PDB file of C-alpha atoms in Angstrom:
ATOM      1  CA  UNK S   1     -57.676 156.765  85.489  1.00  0.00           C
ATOM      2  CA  UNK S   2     -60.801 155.350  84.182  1.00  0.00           C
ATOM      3  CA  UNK S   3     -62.830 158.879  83.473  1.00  0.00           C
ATOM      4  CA  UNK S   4     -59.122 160.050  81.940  1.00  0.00           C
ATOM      5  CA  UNK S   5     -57.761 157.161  80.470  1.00  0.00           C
ATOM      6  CA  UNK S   6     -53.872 157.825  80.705  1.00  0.00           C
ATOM      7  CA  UNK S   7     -50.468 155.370  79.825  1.00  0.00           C
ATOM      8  CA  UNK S   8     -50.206 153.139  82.893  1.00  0.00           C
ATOM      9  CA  UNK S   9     -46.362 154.639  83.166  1.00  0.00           C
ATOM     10  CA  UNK S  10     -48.139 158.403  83.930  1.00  0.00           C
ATOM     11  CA  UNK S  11     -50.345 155.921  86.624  1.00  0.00           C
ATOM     12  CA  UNK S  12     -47.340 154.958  88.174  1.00  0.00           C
ATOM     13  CA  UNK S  13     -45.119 157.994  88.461  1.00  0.00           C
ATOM     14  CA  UNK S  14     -47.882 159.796  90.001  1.00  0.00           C
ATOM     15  CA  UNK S  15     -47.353 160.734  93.454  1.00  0.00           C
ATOM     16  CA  UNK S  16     -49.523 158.598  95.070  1.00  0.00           C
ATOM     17  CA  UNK S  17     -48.774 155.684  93.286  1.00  0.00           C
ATOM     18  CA  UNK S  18     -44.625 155.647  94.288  1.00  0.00           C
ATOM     19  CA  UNK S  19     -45.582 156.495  97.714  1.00  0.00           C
ATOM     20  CA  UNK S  20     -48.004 153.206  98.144  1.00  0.00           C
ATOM     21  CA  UNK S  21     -44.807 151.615  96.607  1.00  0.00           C
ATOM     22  CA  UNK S  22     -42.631 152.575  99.278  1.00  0.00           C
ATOM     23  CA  UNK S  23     -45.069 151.310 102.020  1.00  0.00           C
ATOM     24  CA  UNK S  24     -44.811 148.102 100.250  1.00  0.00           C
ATOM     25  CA  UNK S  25     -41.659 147.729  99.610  1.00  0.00           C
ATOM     26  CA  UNK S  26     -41.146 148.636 103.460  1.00  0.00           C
ATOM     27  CA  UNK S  27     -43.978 146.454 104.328  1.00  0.00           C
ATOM     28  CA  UNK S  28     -43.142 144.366 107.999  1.00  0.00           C
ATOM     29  CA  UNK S  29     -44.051 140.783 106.305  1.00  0.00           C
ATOM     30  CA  UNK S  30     -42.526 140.168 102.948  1.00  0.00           C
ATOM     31  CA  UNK S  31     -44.503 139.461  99.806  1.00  0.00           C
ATOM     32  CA  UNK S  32     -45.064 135.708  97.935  1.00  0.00           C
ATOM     33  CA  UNK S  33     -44.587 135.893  94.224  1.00  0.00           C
ATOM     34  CA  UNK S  34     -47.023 133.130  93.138  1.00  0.00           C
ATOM     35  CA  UNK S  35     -45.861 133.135  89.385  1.00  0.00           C
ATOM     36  CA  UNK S  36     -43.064 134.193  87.692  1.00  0.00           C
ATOM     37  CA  UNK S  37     -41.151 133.059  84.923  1.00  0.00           C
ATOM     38  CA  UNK S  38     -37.504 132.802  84.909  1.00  0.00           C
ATOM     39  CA  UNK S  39     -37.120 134.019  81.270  1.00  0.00           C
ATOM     40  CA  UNK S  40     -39.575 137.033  81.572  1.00  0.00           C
ATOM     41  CA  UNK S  41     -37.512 138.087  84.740  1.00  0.00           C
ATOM     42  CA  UNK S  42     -34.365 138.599  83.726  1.00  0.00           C
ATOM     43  CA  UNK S  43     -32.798 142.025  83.772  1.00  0.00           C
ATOM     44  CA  UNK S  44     -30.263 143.386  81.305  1.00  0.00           C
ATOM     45  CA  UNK S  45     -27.546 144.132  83.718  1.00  0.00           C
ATOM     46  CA  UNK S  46     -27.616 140.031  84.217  1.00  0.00           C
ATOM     47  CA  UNK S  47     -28.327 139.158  80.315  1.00  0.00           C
ATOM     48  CA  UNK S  48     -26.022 141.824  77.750  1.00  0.00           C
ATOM     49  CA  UNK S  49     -22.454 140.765  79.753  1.00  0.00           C
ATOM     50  CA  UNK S  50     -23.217 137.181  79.139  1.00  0.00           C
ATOM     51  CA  UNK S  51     -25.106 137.829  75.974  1.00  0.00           C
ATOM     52  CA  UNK S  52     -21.648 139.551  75.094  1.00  0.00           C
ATOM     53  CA  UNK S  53     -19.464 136.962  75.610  1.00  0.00           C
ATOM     54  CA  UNK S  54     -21.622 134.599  73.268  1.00  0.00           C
ATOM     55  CA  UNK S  55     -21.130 137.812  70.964  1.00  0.00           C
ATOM     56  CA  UNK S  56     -17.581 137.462  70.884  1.00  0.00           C
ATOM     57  CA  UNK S  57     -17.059 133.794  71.324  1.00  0.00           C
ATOM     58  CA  UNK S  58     -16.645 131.631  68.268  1.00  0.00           C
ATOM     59  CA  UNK S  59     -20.743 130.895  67.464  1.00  0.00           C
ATOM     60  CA  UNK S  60     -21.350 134.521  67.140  1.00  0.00           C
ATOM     61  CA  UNK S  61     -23.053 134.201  63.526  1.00  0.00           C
ATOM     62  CA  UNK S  62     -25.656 131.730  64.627  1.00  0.00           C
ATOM     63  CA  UNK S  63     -26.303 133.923  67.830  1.00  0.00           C
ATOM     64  CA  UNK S  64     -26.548 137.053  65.406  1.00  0.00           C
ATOM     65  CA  UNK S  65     -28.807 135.412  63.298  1.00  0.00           C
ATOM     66  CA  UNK S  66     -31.292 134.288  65.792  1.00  0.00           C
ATOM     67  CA  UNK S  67     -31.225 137.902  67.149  1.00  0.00           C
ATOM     68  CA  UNK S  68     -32.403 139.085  63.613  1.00  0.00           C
ATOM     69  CA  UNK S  69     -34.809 136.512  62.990  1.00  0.00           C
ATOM     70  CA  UNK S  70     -36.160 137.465  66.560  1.00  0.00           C
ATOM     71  CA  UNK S  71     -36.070 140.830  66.697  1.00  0.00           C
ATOM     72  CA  UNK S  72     -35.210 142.192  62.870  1.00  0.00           C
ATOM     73  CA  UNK S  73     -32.071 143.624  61.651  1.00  0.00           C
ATOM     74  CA  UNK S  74     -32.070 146.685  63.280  1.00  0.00           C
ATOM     75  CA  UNK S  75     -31.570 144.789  66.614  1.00  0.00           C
ATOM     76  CA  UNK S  76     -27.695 144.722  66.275  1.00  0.00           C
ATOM     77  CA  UNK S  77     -25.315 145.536  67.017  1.00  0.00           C
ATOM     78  CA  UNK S  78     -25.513 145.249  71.178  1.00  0.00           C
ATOM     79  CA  UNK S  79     -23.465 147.467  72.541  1.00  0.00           C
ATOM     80  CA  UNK S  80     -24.409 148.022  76.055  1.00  0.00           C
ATOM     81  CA  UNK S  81     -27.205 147.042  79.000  1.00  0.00           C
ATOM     82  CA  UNK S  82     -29.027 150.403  77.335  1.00  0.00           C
ATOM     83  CA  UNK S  83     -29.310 148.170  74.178  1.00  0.00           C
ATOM     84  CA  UNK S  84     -30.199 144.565  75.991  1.00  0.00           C
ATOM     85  CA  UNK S  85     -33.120 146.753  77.298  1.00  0.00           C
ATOM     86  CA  UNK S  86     -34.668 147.659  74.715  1.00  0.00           C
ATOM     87  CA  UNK S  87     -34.945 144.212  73.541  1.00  0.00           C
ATOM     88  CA  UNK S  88     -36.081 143.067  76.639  1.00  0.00           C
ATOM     89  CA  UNK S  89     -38.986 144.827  76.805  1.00  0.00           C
ATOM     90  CA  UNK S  90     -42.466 144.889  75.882  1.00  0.00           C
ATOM     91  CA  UNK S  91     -43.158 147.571  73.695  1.00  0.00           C
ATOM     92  CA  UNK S  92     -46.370 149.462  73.343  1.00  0.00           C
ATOM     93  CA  UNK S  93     -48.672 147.482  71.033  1.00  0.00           C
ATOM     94  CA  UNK S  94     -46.909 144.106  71.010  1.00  0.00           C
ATOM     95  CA  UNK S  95     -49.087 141.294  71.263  1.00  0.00           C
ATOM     96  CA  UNK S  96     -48.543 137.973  73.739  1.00  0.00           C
ATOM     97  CA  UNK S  97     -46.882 135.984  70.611  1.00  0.00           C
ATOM     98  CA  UNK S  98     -44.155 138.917  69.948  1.00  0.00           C
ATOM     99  CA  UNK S  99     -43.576 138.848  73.501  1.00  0.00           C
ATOM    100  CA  UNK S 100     -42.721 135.732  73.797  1.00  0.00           C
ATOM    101  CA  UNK S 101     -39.752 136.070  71.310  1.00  0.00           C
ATOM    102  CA  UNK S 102     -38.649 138.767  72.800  1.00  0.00           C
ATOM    103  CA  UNK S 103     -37.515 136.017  75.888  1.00  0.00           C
ATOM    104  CA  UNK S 104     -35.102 134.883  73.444  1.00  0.00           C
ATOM    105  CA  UNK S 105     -32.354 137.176  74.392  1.00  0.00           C
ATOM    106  CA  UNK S 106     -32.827 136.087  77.446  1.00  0.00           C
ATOM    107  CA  UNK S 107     -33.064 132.268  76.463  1.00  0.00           C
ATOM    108  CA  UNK S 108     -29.716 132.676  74.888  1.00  0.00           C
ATOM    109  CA  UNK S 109     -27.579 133.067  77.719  1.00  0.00           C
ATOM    110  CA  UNK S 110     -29.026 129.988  79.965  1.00  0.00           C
ATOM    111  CA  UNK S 111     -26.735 127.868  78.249  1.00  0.00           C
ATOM    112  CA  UNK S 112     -25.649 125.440  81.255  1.00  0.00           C
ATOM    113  CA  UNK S 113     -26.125 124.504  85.261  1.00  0.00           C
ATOM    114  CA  UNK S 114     -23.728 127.479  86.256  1.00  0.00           C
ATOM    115  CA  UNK S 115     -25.995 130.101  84.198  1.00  0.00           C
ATOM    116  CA  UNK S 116     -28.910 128.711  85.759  1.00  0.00           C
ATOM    117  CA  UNK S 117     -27.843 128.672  89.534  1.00  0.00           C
ATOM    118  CA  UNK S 118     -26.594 132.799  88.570  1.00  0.00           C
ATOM    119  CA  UNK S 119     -29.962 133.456  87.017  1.00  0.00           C
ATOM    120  CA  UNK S 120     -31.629 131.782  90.270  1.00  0.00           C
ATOM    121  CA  UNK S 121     -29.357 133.814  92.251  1.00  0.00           C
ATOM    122  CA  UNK S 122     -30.059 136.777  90.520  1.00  0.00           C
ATOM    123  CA  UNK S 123     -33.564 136.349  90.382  1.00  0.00           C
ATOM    124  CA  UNK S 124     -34.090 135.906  94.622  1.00  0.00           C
ATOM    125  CA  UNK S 125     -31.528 138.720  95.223  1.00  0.00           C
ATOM    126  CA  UNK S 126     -33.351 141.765  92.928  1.00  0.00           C
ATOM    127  CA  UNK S 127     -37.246 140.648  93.989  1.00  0.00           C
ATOM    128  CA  UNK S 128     -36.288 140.219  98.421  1.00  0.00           C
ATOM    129  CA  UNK S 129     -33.768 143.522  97.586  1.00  0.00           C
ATOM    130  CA  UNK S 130     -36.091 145.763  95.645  1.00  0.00           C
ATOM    131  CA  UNK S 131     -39.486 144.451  95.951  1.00  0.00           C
ATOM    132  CA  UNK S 132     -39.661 143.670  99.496  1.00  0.00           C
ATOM    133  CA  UNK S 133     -40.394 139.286  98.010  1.00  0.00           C
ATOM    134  CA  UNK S 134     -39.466 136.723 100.305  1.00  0.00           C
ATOM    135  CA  UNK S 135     -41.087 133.576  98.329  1.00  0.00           C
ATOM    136  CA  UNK S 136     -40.831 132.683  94.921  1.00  0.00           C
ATOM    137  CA  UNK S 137     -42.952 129.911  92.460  1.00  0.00           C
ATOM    138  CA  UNK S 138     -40.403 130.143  89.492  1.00  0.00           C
ATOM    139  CA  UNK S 139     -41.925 128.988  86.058  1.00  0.00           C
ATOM    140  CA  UNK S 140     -39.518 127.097  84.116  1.00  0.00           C
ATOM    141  CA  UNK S 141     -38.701 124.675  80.643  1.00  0.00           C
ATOM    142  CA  UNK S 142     -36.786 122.031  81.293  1.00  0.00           C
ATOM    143  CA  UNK S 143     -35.598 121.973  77.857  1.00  0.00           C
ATOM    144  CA  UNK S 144     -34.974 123.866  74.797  1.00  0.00           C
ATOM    145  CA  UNK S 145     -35.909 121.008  72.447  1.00  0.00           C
ATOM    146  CA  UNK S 146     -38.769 122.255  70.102  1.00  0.00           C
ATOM    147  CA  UNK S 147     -40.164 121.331  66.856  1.00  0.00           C
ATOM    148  CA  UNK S 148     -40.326 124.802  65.701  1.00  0.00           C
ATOM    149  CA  UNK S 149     -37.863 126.934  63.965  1.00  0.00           C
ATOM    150  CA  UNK S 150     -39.217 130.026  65.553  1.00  0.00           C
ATOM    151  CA  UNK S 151     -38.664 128.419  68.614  1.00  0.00           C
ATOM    152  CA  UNK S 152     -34.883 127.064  68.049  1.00  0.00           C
ATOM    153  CA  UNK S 153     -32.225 128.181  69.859  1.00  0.00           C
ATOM    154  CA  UNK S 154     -28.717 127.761  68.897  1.00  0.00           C
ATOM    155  CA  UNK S 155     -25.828 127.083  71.590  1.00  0.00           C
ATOM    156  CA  UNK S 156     -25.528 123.817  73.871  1.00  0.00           C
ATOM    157  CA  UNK S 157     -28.565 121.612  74.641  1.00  0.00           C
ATOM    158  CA  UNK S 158     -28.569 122.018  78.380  1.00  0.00           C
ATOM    159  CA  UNK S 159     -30.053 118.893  80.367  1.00  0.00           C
ATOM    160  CA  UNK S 160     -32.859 118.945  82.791  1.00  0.00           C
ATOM    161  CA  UNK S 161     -30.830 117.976  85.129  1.00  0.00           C
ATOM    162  CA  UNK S 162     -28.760 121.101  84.640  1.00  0.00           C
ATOM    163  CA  UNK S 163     -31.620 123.486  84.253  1.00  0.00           C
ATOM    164  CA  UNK S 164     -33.700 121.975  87.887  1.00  0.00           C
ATOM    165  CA  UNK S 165     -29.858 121.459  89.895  1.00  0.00           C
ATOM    166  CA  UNK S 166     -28.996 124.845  88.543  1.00  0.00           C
ATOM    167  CA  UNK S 167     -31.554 126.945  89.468  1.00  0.00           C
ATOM    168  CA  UNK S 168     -31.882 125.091  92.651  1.00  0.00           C
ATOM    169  CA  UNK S 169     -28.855 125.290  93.445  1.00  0.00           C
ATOM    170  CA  UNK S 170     -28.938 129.401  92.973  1.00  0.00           C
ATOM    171  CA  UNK S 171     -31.550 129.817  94.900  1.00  0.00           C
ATOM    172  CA  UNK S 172     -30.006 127.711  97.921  1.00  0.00           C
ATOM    173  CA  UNK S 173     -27.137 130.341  98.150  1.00  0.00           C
ATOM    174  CA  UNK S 174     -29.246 132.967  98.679  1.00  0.00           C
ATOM    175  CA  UNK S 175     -31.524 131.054 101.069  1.00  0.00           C
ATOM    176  CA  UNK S 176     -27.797 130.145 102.596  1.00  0.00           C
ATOM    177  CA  UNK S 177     -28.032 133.982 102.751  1.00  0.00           C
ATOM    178  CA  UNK S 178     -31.318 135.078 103.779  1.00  0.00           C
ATOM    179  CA  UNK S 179     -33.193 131.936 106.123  1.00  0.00           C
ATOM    180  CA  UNK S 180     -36.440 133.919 105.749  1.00  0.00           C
ATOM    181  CA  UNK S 181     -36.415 133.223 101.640  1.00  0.00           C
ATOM    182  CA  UNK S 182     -37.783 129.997 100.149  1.00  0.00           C
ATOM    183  CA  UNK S 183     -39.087 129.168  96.867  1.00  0.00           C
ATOM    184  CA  UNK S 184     -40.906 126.555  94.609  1.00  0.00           C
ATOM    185  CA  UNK S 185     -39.555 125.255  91.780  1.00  0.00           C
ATOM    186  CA  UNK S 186     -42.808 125.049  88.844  1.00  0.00           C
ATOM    187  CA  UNK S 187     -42.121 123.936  85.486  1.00  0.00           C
ATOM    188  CA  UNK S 188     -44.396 124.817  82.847  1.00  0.00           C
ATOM    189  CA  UNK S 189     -44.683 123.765  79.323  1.00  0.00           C
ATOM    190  CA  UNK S 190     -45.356 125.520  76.174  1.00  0.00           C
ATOM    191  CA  UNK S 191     -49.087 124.268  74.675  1.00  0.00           C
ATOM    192  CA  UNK S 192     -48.481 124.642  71.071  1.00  0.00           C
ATOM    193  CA  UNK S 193     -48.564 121.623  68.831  1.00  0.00           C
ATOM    194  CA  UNK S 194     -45.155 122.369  67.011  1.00  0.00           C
ATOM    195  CA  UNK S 195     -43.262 123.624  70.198  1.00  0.00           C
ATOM    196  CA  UNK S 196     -42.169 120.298  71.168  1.00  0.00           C
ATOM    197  CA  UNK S 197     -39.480 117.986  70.022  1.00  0.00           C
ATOM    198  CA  UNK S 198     -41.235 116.156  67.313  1.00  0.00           C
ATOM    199  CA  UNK S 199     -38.897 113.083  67.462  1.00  0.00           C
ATOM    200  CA  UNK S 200     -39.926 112.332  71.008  1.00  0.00           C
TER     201      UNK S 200
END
């Protein structure tokens, strides 16, 4: 790799590289996940049928609009999972600030407590299922207030409460589930000086 530099997707199709992934994912003790963030994690198969139903409910022009602004007009319409993908991810190129608007697809559908615990849920049962994980240190925001625009999401403001319960509460049930799972529940803030709500 280093005297051939290569894309790191030709790294990791190579032979050698899925077969050290199998011993790990069949590895005896399972793996801690020190830092992950909840938004960042998301898959499309758990964001486009909720993203849909936002689609179709009765906000769907502010929800359109934040798409665009977020991802341009060529982002619409989302049809299918093949579609939430492509948003999803980090394209070759993109910088750190462009990928963190591309969370906002995945932003928009954590609208209450019952999204949060099914995004917890979600979460623990794809990383102990597919990546041999057995411990999690979610990063969170407790809130979607923020000064900035950019930033602004429409739908419900969900509580803190909601967001901590929630997510708690999701990863409980599969803990209910699997005894050998456990996780840690780490908020983290945004450091920009126009992130945060300015009234407060």
């Amino acid at each position: 790799y280093h005297r051939d530099p290569s894309d790191i997707r030709g790294l990791l199709d190579h032979q050698v590289a899925r077969t050290l992934g199998g011993i790990l994912r069949a590895f005896p003790l399972r793996f801690r996940e020190e830092h992950i963030h909840l938004t960042g994690s998301l898959t499309a198969d758990f964001v486009y049928p909720r993203l849909s139903a936002l689609l179709e409910g009765p906000d769907r022009e502010s929800y359109e609009r934040k798409i665009r602004e977020s991802y341009g007009d060529d982002a619409l319409p989302i049809r299918s999972e093949v579609d939430a993908d492509r948003l999803l991810r980090l394209q070759d190129g993109m910088g750190f600030s462009h990928y963190l608007q591309i969370l906002t697809l995945a932003k928009l559908v954590l609208v209450d407590r019952a999204a949060h615990s099914d995004a917890a849920y979600h979460l623990a049962n794809r990383l102990y299922g597919d990546y041999n994980i057995g411990r999690i240190r979610l990063k969170f925001t407790f809130s979607r207030a923020t000064g900035s625009a950019l930033d602004a999401l429409p739908g419900p403001e969900v509580s803190s409460e909601d967001v901590v319960l929630g997510l708690y509460e999701g990863f409980e049930a599969f803990r209910g589930e699997h005894p050998d799972f456990d996780f840690v529940l780490s908020p983290s803030f945004r450091k920009e000086t126009d992130f945060f709500d300015v009234e407060r």
